[in-house]
Amino acid sequence: MDFNSKWIVPILIIGSVFMLVNASSDEDDYQRCEIAVNNWAASQLSQEVKEDKHTLRDLLFFLHIPRTGGRTYFHCFLKKLYSSKLECPRSYDKLRFNPRKAHCRLLVTHDDYSMMTKLPHDKTSVVTILRNPVDRVFSTYEFSIEVAARFLVHPNLTSAMQMAGRLRKKNNVVSTLDIWPWKYLVPWMREDLFSRRDARVSQNLNHVSKDSYNMEDFAMPLLQYINDPIALDIVHNGATFQVAGLTNNSNLAESHEVRMCVQKYHSLGDSVLDVAKRRLDNMLYVGLTEDHKGSATTFAHVVGAQVISQLVGSNSSMDHQANNITEQSYSHAASESQHGQHTSISIDESPSNIPTADGEFRKSEMTVGKLMESYESCIGNLRKSQSQRRITSLKRISPVNYTKEARRQVPESVIEQIISLNRLDMELYKYAKKLFAGQHEQTVQKLVSAVI
Ligand SMILES: *[C@@H]1O[C@H](CO)[C@@H](O)[C@H](O)[C@H]1NC(C)=O
Ligand SMILES: *[C@@H]1O[C@H](CO)[C@@H](O)[C@H](O)[C@H]1NC(C)=O
Ligand SMILES: *[C@@H]1O[C@H](CO)[C@@H](O)[C@H](O)[C@H]1NC(C)=O
Ligand SMILES: *[C@@H]1O[C@H](CO)[C@@H](O)[C@H](O)[C@H]1NC(C)=O
Ligand SMILES: *[C@@H]1O[C@H](CO)[C@@H](O)[C@H](O)[C@H]1NC(C)=O
C-alpha cells in the first residue's frame, strides 16, 4: 500500500464527518431562525386589535413608505387638516422623536410599524400607501441619485460633506440625510457619484450609452444598485418589512434577528407576509400610488371626513383629550432634541414654496369638498417644484436623465430580477389592491346613497 491510498479512507471519513457537522449546524441555524420568526409572528398577531377599524381614533399614524407619494398626502391633505400644533414631532429619525409633545394627533414618518410600541396602541389609527414594487425600486434608485447629485456642486467629496454638515447645524432642520432610509442611500450614492466624476476627469471618459439606467461613467448602473448588500438590506421588500416592523430602523431589538433570518431563509418570509397582510386589514386606510385619483378621493372621504368631524366637531374638548393621550402614553424617556418638533423644511426634500394650510382655510370651515379642491391645486404646485428640483439636480450628471423613454430601455431581465428580489412586496401589493378595491367600492356606495 502506498502512502496515498493509506490515507484516502481516513481523509474521506474526516471529510464526511465535517460535512455532517456542517449540515447539522446549518439545520440548527435554520431551526433557530424558524423559531425566532414564528415567535415573533405569533406575538405580533396577538397584538392586533380589530374592532372598529373604520373609525378614526385619537392619533393618526401615517406609516409613510418611501417613494409611494406620501408627501403629497402629508402636504396637501393632512397639513390642511391638522395645525402644526397637532402634529407630532417629525420622527423620521428616531433620535428626534420627542414623545413628550402635548396635543399631538398626527404622526407622519418613515419609521416602521414598531413605532406603535411608543404610541397608545388602541388609540391609534394607521394609514399607509403602497406602490407597485418595481416602480418603487426604480423611484428609490432615482431619488438616491437625484439627492446625491445635488452635492456635485462641490469640488470634492470632503468639501461636500463638510458643507452639508455645516448647513444642517446652522439651519437646524431635518434634512433628507437624517431620514431613514436616505441617510444610508444618499451618502452611498454621493460617494459613488464623486468617484465616477473623478474617474471621468482623470481618464477623460465620455462613453455615452442610450440607457440612462446603465451609464456607468456617470452613475451606478441600476443592475449594480439592486444587487448591492445595502439595497438588499433596505430597499427590497421594504414595504413588507416596514408594515411588519422589521426594517433595519426598527425600534424592537428582536426585529433584527428576525429580519436577518428572513433574508437568509426565504421560505420564512411567508410568516412576515402574513403579519403584514393582517396589519393592512386593520388599517383605517390603504391607498395605492398607481390609482392616484381613486386613492385621493377615498382618503378624503374615509380619513379626511373623520378628521374634520373629530377636530371641528369636538373643538373645545379636543385639546384636553390631546393632552390626555400624550400624558398617559408618551411616558417614555424624552428625547433630548426639540428640533424635530417644528414642521421644518428639509433642505433636500421639501421645496420651500409648498403651500401650507395655516391661514388658507379656517379649519372649522373645512369640508370634504373644500379639502379635495385645495388638494388638487396643492399637488399641482408640489409636482411642479419637485420636477424642477429634479431637473436641476440631474443636470449635474447629464446625459443621465430618468424619463419614461429611458425606462423603456431597461432590459426585461433587470425588471425580472427586481420582481424576484421583491417577492414579498409583490404579494403584499397584490393584497393591497384587493383591499383597496373593497374600500373604494364602499366609499363610492356611500357617496351614491348620500346623493339619493
Ligand atoms: C477639496 O476642495 C476644497 C475646496 O476647493 C479644497 O480646499 C481641498 O483641498 C480639496 N480636498 C481634496 C482632498 O482635494
Ligand atoms: C441598516 O442598513 C445600513 C445599510 O446597509 C447599514 O449601514 C446599517 O448598519 C444598518 N443598520 C442596522 C441597525 O442594521
Ligand atoms: C369652538 O371653539 C371656539 C373658541 O374656543 C368657540 O367659540 C366655538 O363655539 C367652539 N365650537 C364648537 C362647535 O364647540
Ligand atoms: C384625562 O382623562 C381622565 C380619564 O381618563 C379624566 O378624568 C381627566 O379629566 C382627563 N383630563 C383632561 C385634562 O381632560
Ligand atoms: C430630462 O428630461 C426632462 C423631461 O423629459 C426634461 O424636461 C429635462 O430638460 C431633461 N434634462 C436634461 C438635462 O436633459
Coordinates of C-alpha atoms and ligand atoms in Angstrom, one line a residue:
M1 CA 0.0 0.0 0.0
D2 CA 1.5 3.3 -0.9
F3 CA 1.1 6.4 1.1
N4 CA -1.7 7.8 -0.8
S5 CA -4.2 5.0 -0.6
K6 CA -3.4 4.5 3.1
W7 CA -4.7 8.0 3.8
I8 CA -7.6 8.1 1.5
V9 CA -10.1 6.3 3.8
P10 CA -9.4 8.3 6.9
I11 CA -9.5 11.5 4.9
L12 CA -12.8 10.5 3.4
I13 CA -14.1 9.8 6.9
I14 CA -12.9 13.0 8.4
G15 CA -14.3 14.8 5.4
S16 CA -17.8 13.4 5.7
V17 CA -17.8 14.0 9.5
F18 CA -17.1 17.6 8.7
M19 CA -19.9 17.7 6.2
L20 CA -22.2 16.1 8.7
V21 CA -21.3 18.6 11.4
N22 CA -21.8 21.4 8.9
A23 CA -25.1 20.1 7.7
S24 CA -26.4 19.8 11.3
S25 CA -25.2 23.2 12.3
D26 CA -27.0 24.6 9.2
E27 CA -30.0 22.7 10.3
D28 CA -29.7 24.1 13.8
D29 CA -29.4 27.6 12.4
Y30 CA -32.5 27.2 10.3
Q31 CA -34.4 25.8 13.3
R32 CA -33.2 28.7 15.4
C33 CA -34.4 31.1 12.7
E34 CA -37.7 29.3 12.3
I35 CA -38.4 29.6 16.0
A36 CA -37.4 33.2 16.1
V37 CA -39.6 34.1 13.2
N38 CA -42.6 32.1 14.4
N39 CA -42.4 33.5 17.9
W40 CA -42.2 37.0 16.6
A41 CA -45.1 36.4 14.2
A42 CA -47.3 35.0 17.0
S43 CA -46.6 37.9 19.3
Q44 CA -47.3 40.4 16.6
L45 CA -50.6 38.8 15.5
S46 CA -51.8 38.6 19.1
Q47 CA -51.4 42.4 19.5
E48 CA -53.6 43.2 16.6
V49 CA -56.8 44.9 17.7
K50 CA -59.6 44.5 15.2
E51 CA -62.7 46.2 16.4
D52 CA -63.9 49.2 14.7
K53 CA -61.0 49.8 12.4
H54 CA -63.2 52.1 10.3
T55 CA -63.3 54.7 13.0
L56 CA -60.6 57.3 13.3
R57 CA -59.0 57.1 16.7
D58 CA -57.3 59.9 18.6
L59 CA -54.0 59.6 16.9
L60 CA -53.4 59.2 13.2
F61 CA -50.2 57.4 12.3
F62 CA -49.3 57.7 8.7
L63 CA -46.8 55.0 8.0
H64 CA -45.0 56.5 5.1
I65 CA -43.3 54.0 2.9
P66 CA -40.6 55.8 0.9
R67 CA -41.4 56.7 -2.7
T68 CA -45.1 56.0 -2.6
G69 CA -46.2 59.6 -2.9
G70 CA -46.9 60.0 0.8
R71 CA -45.5 63.5 0.8
T72 CA -48.4 64.8 -1.3
Y73 CA -50.9 63.4 1.2
F74 CA -48.9 65.0 4.0
H75 CA -48.7 68.4 2.5
C76 CA -51.9 68.5 0.5
F77 CA -54.3 66.7 2.9
L78 CA -53.0 66.3 6.4
K79 CA -51.4 69.7 6.7
K80 CA -54.7 71.3 5.7
L81 CA -56.5 69.4 8.4
Y82 CA -54.1 69.4 11.3
S83 CA -52.5 72.6 12.5
S84 CA -48.7 72.2 13.2
K85 CA -49.6 72.3 16.9
L86 CA -51.4 69.0 16.5
E87 CA -48.5 67.4 14.6
C88 CA -46.3 65.0 16.5
P89 CA -42.6 65.8 16.1
R90 CA -41.3 64.6 12.8
S91 CA -39.9 61.3 13.8
Y92 CA -38.2 60.4 10.6
D93 CA -35.2 59.8 12.7
K94 CA -35.9 58.1 16.0
L95 CA -33.4 60.2 17.8
R96 CA -35.5 63.2 17.1
F97 CA -38.8 61.6 18.2
N98 CA -39.9 63.6 21.1
P99 CA -42.7 61.5 22.7
R100 CA -43.4 64.3 25.2
K101 CA -45.0 66.7 22.8
A102 CA -48.5 67.5 24.0
H103 CA -51.5 67.9 21.8
C104 CA -50.2 65.7 19.1
R105 CA -52.7 63.9 17.0
L106 CA -50.8 63.3 13.8
L107 CA -47.6 61.3 13.2
V108 CA -46.1 61.0 9.7
T109 CA -42.9 59.1 9.4
H110 CA -40.8 56.6 7.6
D111 CA -40.4 54.7 10.8
D112 CA -41.7 51.2 10.6
Y113 CA -44.7 49.7 12.4
S114 CA -42.6 49.1 15.5
M115 CA -43.2 52.8 16.2
M116 CA -46.5 51.5 17.6
T117 CA -44.7 50.4 20.7
K118 CA -44.2 54.0 21.5
L119 CA -47.8 55.0 20.8
P120 CA -51.1 54.4 22.6
H121 CA -51.9 51.2 20.6
D122 CA -55.6 51.2 21.0
K123 CA -56.0 54.9 20.4
T124 CA -54.1 54.9 17.2
S125 CA -55.4 54.5 13.6
V126 CA -52.8 53.6 11.0
V127 CA -52.9 54.5 7.3
T128 CA -50.4 53.8 4.5
I129 CA -49.9 53.8 0.8
L130 CA -48.5 51.0 -1.3
R131 CA -46.9 51.1 -4.7
N132 CA -46.0 48.6 -7.4
P133 CA -42.7 47.3 -6.1
V134 CA -40.9 47.6 -9.4
D135 CA -41.8 51.3 -9.7
R136 CA -40.9 51.8 -6.1
V137 CA -37.4 50.3 -6.6
F138 CA -36.9 52.5 -9.7
S139 CA -38.0 55.5 -7.9
T140 CA -35.8 54.7 -4.9
Y141 CA -32.8 54.4 -7.2
E142 CA -33.6 57.6 -9.0
F143 CA -34.2 59.6 -5.8
S144 CA -31.0 58.3 -4.2
I145 CA -29.0 59.5 -7.2
E146 CA -31.0 62.7 -7.5
V147 CA -30.4 63.8 -4.0
A148 CA -26.7 62.7 -4.1
A149 CA -26.2 64.6 -7.4
R150 CA -27.1 67.9 -5.7
F151 CA -23.7 67.6 -3.8
L152 CA -21.8 67.7 -7.1
V153 CA -21.8 71.5 -6.9
H154 CA -18.8 70.9 -4.6
P155 CA -15.3 70.3 -6.0
N156 CA -14.8 67.1 -4.0
L157 CA -16.5 64.7 -1.6
T158 CA -14.7 66.1 1.5
S159 CA -15.9 69.6 0.9
A160 CA -19.4 68.4 0.0
M161 CA -19.7 66.5 3.3
Q162 CA -18.3 69.4 5.3
M163 CA -20.8 71.8 3.7
A164 CA -23.7 69.6 4.3
G165 CA -22.8 69.2 7.9
R166 CA -22.5 72.9 8.4
L167 CA -25.8 73.7 6.7
R168 CA -27.6 71.1 8.9
K169 CA -26.2 72.6 12.1
K170 CA -26.9 76.1 11.1
N171 CA -30.4 75.7 9.8
N172 CA -31.4 73.2 12.5
V173 CA -33.7 71.4 10.0
V174 CA -34.4 67.8 9.3
S175 CA -32.5 67.0 6.1
T176 CA -33.0 64.0 3.8
L177 CA -29.7 62.9 5.2
D178 CA -31.2 62.5 8.7
I179 CA -34.1 60.4 7.4
W180 CA -34.1 56.7 7.1
P181 CA -33.5 55.1 4.5
W182 CA -32.0 58.1 2.8
K183 CA -29.4 58.5 5.5
Y184 CA -27.8 55.3 4.1
L185 CA -28.8 55.5 0.4
V186 CA -27.8 59.1 -0.3
P187 CA -24.2 59.0 1.2
W188 CA -23.7 55.8 -0.6
M189 CA -24.6 57.3 -3.9
R190 CA -22.9 60.5 -3.1
E191 CA -19.6 58.8 -2.6
D192 CA -20.2 56.8 -5.8
L193 CA -21.0 59.8 -7.9
F194 CA -17.9 61.7 -6.8
S195 CA -15.7 58.8 -7.6
R196 CA -17.2 58.4 -11.0
R197 CA -16.8 62.0 -11.7
D198 CA -13.1 61.9 -10.6
A199 CA -12.5 58.9 -12.9
R200 CA -14.1 60.8 -15.8
V201 CA -12.0 63.8 -15.2
S202 CA -8.7 61.9 -14.9
Q203 CA -9.3 59.4 -17.7
N204 CA -11.3 61.6 -20.0
L205 CA -14.1 59.1 -20.3
N206 CA -17.2 60.0 -22.1
H207 CA -18.9 56.9 -23.2
V208 CA -22.5 57.6 -23.6
S209 CA -24.9 54.7 -23.8
K210 CA -28.5 55.1 -24.6
D211 CA -29.7 53.7 -21.4
S212 CA -29.7 56.2 -18.5
Y213 CA -30.0 53.3 -16.1
N214 CA -26.8 51.9 -17.3
M215 CA -24.3 54.8 -17.8
E216 CA -21.5 53.7 -15.6
D217 CA -19.3 56.6 -16.3
F218 CA -21.8 58.9 -14.6
A219 CA -23.8 56.9 -12.1
M220 CA -24.1 53.4 -10.6
P221 CA -26.0 51.3 -13.0
L222 CA -29.4 50.1 -11.8
L223 CA -28.3 46.5 -12.0
Q224 CA -25.4 47.0 -9.7
Y225 CA -27.5 49.0 -7.3
I226 CA -30.2 46.4 -6.9
N227 CA -27.7 43.7 -6.2
D228 CA -25.7 45.6 -3.6
P229 CA -25.9 44.4 0.0
I230 CA -27.2 47.9 1.0
A231 CA -30.2 47.6 -1.3
L232 CA -30.7 44.0 -0.2
D233 CA -30.8 45.3 3.4
I234 CA -33.1 48.3 3.0
V235 CA -34.7 48.6 -0.4
H236 CA -36.1 45.2 -1.4
N237 CA -39.3 44.0 0.2
G238 CA -39.1 47.4 2.0
A239 CA -42.9 47.8 2.2
T240 CA -43.4 44.4 3.8
F241 CA -40.7 45.0 6.3
Q242 CA -41.9 48.4 7.1
V243 CA -45.5 47.3 7.7
A244 CA -44.3 44.3 9.6
G245 CA -42.0 46.5 11.7
L246 CA -38.8 44.7 10.6
T247 CA -36.8 47.3 8.8
N248 CA -33.2 47.9 9.9
N249 CA -34.6 51.1 11.6
S250 CA -36.9 49.1 13.8
N251 CA -37.5 50.1 17.4
L252 CA -37.6 46.4 18.6
A253 CA -34.4 44.6 19.4
E254 CA -35.7 41.2 18.3
S255 CA -36.6 42.6 14.9
H256 CA -33.1 42.5 13.7
E257 CA -32.6 38.8 14.3
V258 CA -36.0 38.1 12.6
R259 CA -35.1 40.2 9.6
M260 CA -31.7 38.5 9.1
C261 CA -33.3 35.1 9.4
V262 CA -35.9 36.0 6.7
Q263 CA -33.2 37.4 4.4
K264 CA -31.2 34.2 4.8
Y265 CA -34.1 31.7 4.6
H266 CA -36.6 33.0 2.1
S267 CA -39.3 30.5 2.9
L268 CA -39.6 32.1 6.4
G269 CA -40.8 35.3 4.6
D270 CA -44.3 33.9 4.4
S271 CA -44.8 34.5 8.2
V272 CA -43.7 38.1 7.7
L273 CA -46.1 38.5 4.8
D274 CA -49.0 37.1 7.0
V275 CA -48.3 39.7 9.7
A276 CA -48.1 42.5 7.1
K277 CA -51.4 41.5 5.5
R278 CA -53.1 41.4 8.8
R279 CA -51.8 44.8 9.6
L280 CA -53.2 46.2 6.3
D281 CA -56.5 44.5 7.2
N282 CA -56.6 46.6 10.4
M283 CA -55.6 49.9 8.9
L284 CA -58.1 52.7 8.6
Y285 CA -57.0 53.3 5.0
V286 CA -54.7 51.7 2.5
G287 CA -54.0 53.7 -0.7
L288 CA -52.3 52.9 -3.9
T289 CA -49.8 55.2 -5.6
E290 CA -50.9 54.0 -9.1
D291 CA -54.6 54.7 -8.6
H292 CA -54.0 58.2 -7.7
K293 CA -57.4 59.7 -8.2
G294 CA -59.3 56.9 -6.5
S295 CA -56.9 56.8 -3.6
A296 CA -57.1 60.6 -3.0
T297 CA -60.9 60.5 -3.1
T298 CA -61.1 57.6 -0.8
F299 CA -58.6 59.3 1.6
A300 CA -60.7 62.5 1.6
H301 CA -63.9 60.6 2.4
V302 CA -62.6 58.0 4.8
V303 CA -59.8 59.8 6.6
G304 CA -60.5 63.5 5.8
A305 CA -64.1 63.5 6.8
Q306 CA -63.4 61.9 10.1
V307 CA -60.6 64.2 10.9
I308 CA -62.8 67.1 10.2
S309 CA -65.6 65.9 12.4
Q310 CA -63.1 64.9 15.1
L311 CA -61.3 68.2 15.2
V312 CA -64.0 70.6 14.3
G313 CA -66.9 68.8 15.9
S314 CA -65.3 68.5 19.3
N315 CA -63.5 71.7 19.0
S316 CA -63.5 72.6 22.7
S317 CA -62.7 69.2 24.1
M318 CA -60.0 68.4 21.6
D319 CA -57.1 70.0 23.4
H320 CA -58.0 68.2 26.7
Q321 CA -58.2 64.9 25.0
A322 CA -55.0 65.5 23.2
N323 CA -53.2 66.4 26.5
N324 CA -54.5 63.2 28.0
I325 CA -53.3 60.8 25.3
T326 CA -49.9 62.3 25.4
E327 CA -49.6 62.2 29.1
Q328 CA -50.7 58.6 29.5
S329 CA -48.9 57.1 26.7
Y330 CA -45.9 59.0 25.8
S331 CA -44.4 58.5 29.2
H332 CA -41.0 57.2 27.9
A333 CA -37.8 58.9 28.5
A334 CA -38.0 62.0 26.4
S335 CA -35.6 62.5 23.6
E336 CA -33.1 65.2 24.0
S337 CA -33.8 67.1 20.9
Q338 CA -36.6 69.5 20.3
H339 CA -35.8 70.5 16.8
G340 CA -37.8 67.8 15.1
Q341 CA -40.8 69.5 16.7
H342 CA -41.4 72.1 14.1
T343 CA -42.5 71.3 10.6
S344 CA -39.1 72.0 9.4
I345 CA -38.3 72.4 5.8
S346 CA -35.8 69.9 4.6
I347 CA -33.0 71.3 2.6
D348 CA -33.1 68.3 0.4
E349 CA -36.6 67.1 0.2
S350 CA -39.3 69.7 0.5
P351 CA -39.3 72.7 -1.6
S352 CA -39.9 75.9 0.4
N353 CA -42.8 77.1 -1.7
I354 CA -45.1 74.3 -0.6
P355 CA -48.5 75.8 0.1
T356 CA -49.2 75.4 3.8
A357 CA -52.5 75.1 5.5
D358 CA -52.3 77.8 8.0
G359 CA -54.3 80.7 7.0
E360 CA -55.6 79.2 3.8
F361 CA -58.6 77.7 5.4
R362 CA -60.1 78.1 8.8
K363 CA -60.2 74.6 10.0
S364 CA -63.7 74.9 11.3
E365 CA -64.9 75.7 7.8
M366 CA -63.3 72.8 6.2
T367 CA -65.5 70.3 4.3
V368 CA -64.6 67.2 2.3
G369 CA -65.4 69.1 -0.9
K370 CA -63.1 72.0 0.0
L371 CA -60.4 69.6 1.0
M372 CA -60.5 67.9 -2.4
E373 CA -60.4 71.3 -4.1
S374 CA -57.4 72.5 -2.2
Y375 CA -55.7 69.2 -2.7
E376 CA -55.9 69.5 -6.4
S377 CA -54.2 72.8 -6.6
C378 CA -51.7 71.8 -3.9
I379 CA -50.5 68.8 -5.8
G380 CA -50.1 70.8 -8.9
N381 CA -47.7 73.2 -7.2
L382 CA -45.9 70.4 -5.3
R383 CA -45.3 68.4 -8.5
K384 CA -44.1 71.4 -10.4
S385 CA -41.5 72.3 -7.8
Q386 CA -40.4 68.6 -7.4
S387 CA -39.9 68.2 -11.0
Q388 CA -37.9 71.5 -11.2
R389 CA -35.6 70.3 -8.4
R390 CA -35.1 67.0 -10.2
I391 CA -34.2 68.6 -13.5
T392 CA -31.7 70.9 -11.8
S393 CA -30.2 68.1 -9.9
L394 CA -29.9 65.6 -12.8
K395 CA -28.3 68.3 -15.0
R396 CA -25.2 67.7 -12.9
I397 CA -24.9 64.1 -14.2
S398 CA -26.3 64.8 -17.7
P399 CA -26.8 62.9 -20.1
V400 CA -28.3 60.7 -17.4
N401 CA -32.0 61.6 -17.3
Y402 CA -34.7 59.4 -15.8
T403 CA -37.6 59.8 -18.2
K404 CA -40.3 57.4 -19.3
E405 CA -38.4 56.8 -22.6
A406 CA -35.3 56.0 -20.7
R407 CA -37.2 53.5 -18.6
R408 CA -38.2 51.6 -21.7
Q409 CA -34.5 50.9 -22.5
V410 CA -34.1 48.8 -19.3
P411 CA -33.7 45.2 -20.3
E412 CA -36.5 42.8 -19.3
S413 CA -34.0 40.7 -17.3
V414 CA -33.4 43.6 -14.9
I415 CA -37.1 44.0 -14.3
E416 CA -37.4 40.3 -13.7
Q417 CA -34.6 40.5 -11.2
I418 CA -36.3 43.3 -9.3
I419 CA -39.5 41.3 -9.2
S420 CA -37.8 38.2 -7.8
L421 CA -35.9 40.3 -5.2
N422 CA -39.2 41.7 -4.1
R423 CA -41.3 38.6 -3.8
L424 CA -42.9 39.6 -0.5
D425 CA -43.7 43.1 -1.7
M426 CA -45.2 41.8 -4.9
E427 CA -47.5 39.7 -2.8
L428 CA -48.3 42.4 -0.4
Y429 CA -49.1 44.8 -3.2
K430 CA -51.5 42.3 -4.8
Y431 CA -53.2 42.0 -1.5
A432 CA -53.4 45.8 -1.0
K433 CA -55.0 46.2 -4.4
K434 CA -57.8 43.8 -3.3
L435 CA -58.3 45.7 -0.1
F436 CA -58.3 49.0 -1.8
A437 CA -60.9 47.9 -4.3
G438 CA -63.2 46.9 -1.4
Q439 CA -62.7 50.2 0.4
H440 CA -63.1 52.3 -2.7
E441 CA -66.3 50.5 -3.6
Q442 CA -67.7 51.2 -0.1
T443 CA -66.8 54.9 -0.4
V444 CA -68.5 55.2 -3.8
Q445 CA -71.6 53.4 -2.5
K446 CA -71.8 55.8 0.5
L447 CA -71.5 58.7 -1.8
V448 CA -74.2 57.4 -4.1
S449 CA -76.6 56.7 -1.3
A450 CA -75.9 60.1 0.2
V451 CA -76.9 61.7 -3.0
I452 CA -80.1 59.7 -3.2
Ligands
LIG1 C1 -11.5 69.8 -1.7 O1 -11.9 71.0 -2.1 C2 -11.5 72.1 -1.2 C3 -12.2 73.3 -1.7 O2 -11.9 73.7 -3.0 C4 -10.0 72.2 -1.2 O3 -9.6 73.2 -0.3 C5 -9.5 70.8 -0.7 O4 -8.1 70.9 -0.7 C6 -10.0 69.7 -1.6 N1 -9.6 68.4 -1.0 C7 -9.1 67.4 -1.7 C8 -8.8 66.2 -0.9 O5 -8.9 67.5 -2.9
LIG2 C1 -29.0 49.4 8.1 O1 -28.5 49.3 6.8 C2 -27.4 50.1 6.5 C3 -27.1 49.9 5.1 O2 -26.9 48.5 4.8 C4 -26.3 49.7 7.4 O3 -25.2 50.6 7.2 C5 -26.7 49.9 8.9 O4 -25.7 49.5 9.7 C6 -27.9 49.0 9.1 N1 -28.4 49.2 10.5 C7 -28.7 48.2 11.3 C8 -29.2 48.5 12.6 O5 -28.6 47.0 10.9
LIG3 C1 -65.0 76.1 19.2 O1 -64.2 76.9 20.0 C2 -64.5 78.3 19.8 C3 -63.5 79.1 20.6 O2 -62.9 78.4 21.7 C4 -65.9 78.6 20.3 O3 -66.2 79.9 20.2 C5 -66.9 77.7 19.5 O4 -68.2 77.9 19.9 C6 -66.5 76.3 19.6 N1 -67.3 75.4 18.7 C7 -67.8 74.3 19.0 C8 -68.6 73.6 17.9 O5 -67.6 73.8 20.1
LIG4 C1 -58.0 62.8 31.3 O1 -58.7 61.6 31.3 C2 -59.2 61.3 32.6 C3 -59.9 59.9 32.5 O2 -59.1 59.1 31.7 C4 -60.2 62.3 33.0 O3 -60.7 62.0 34.3 C5 -59.5 63.7 33.1 O4 -60.4 64.7 33.4 C6 -58.9 64.0 31.7 N1 -58.1 65.2 31.8 C7 -58.3 66.2 30.9 C8 -57.3 67.3 31.1 O5 -59.1 66.1 30.0
LIG5 C1 -34.6 65.4 -18.7 O1 -35.9 65.1 -19.1 C2 -36.9 66.1 -18.8 C3 -38.3 65.6 -19.1 O2 -38.3 64.9 -20.4 C4 -36.6 67.4 -19.5 O3 -37.5 68.4 -19.1 C5 -35.2 67.8 -19.0 O4 -34.8 69.0 -19.6 C6 -34.2 66.7 -19.3 N1 -32.9 67.1 -18.7 C7 -31.8 67.1 -19.3 C8 -30.6 67.6 -18.6 O5 -31.7 66.8 -20.5

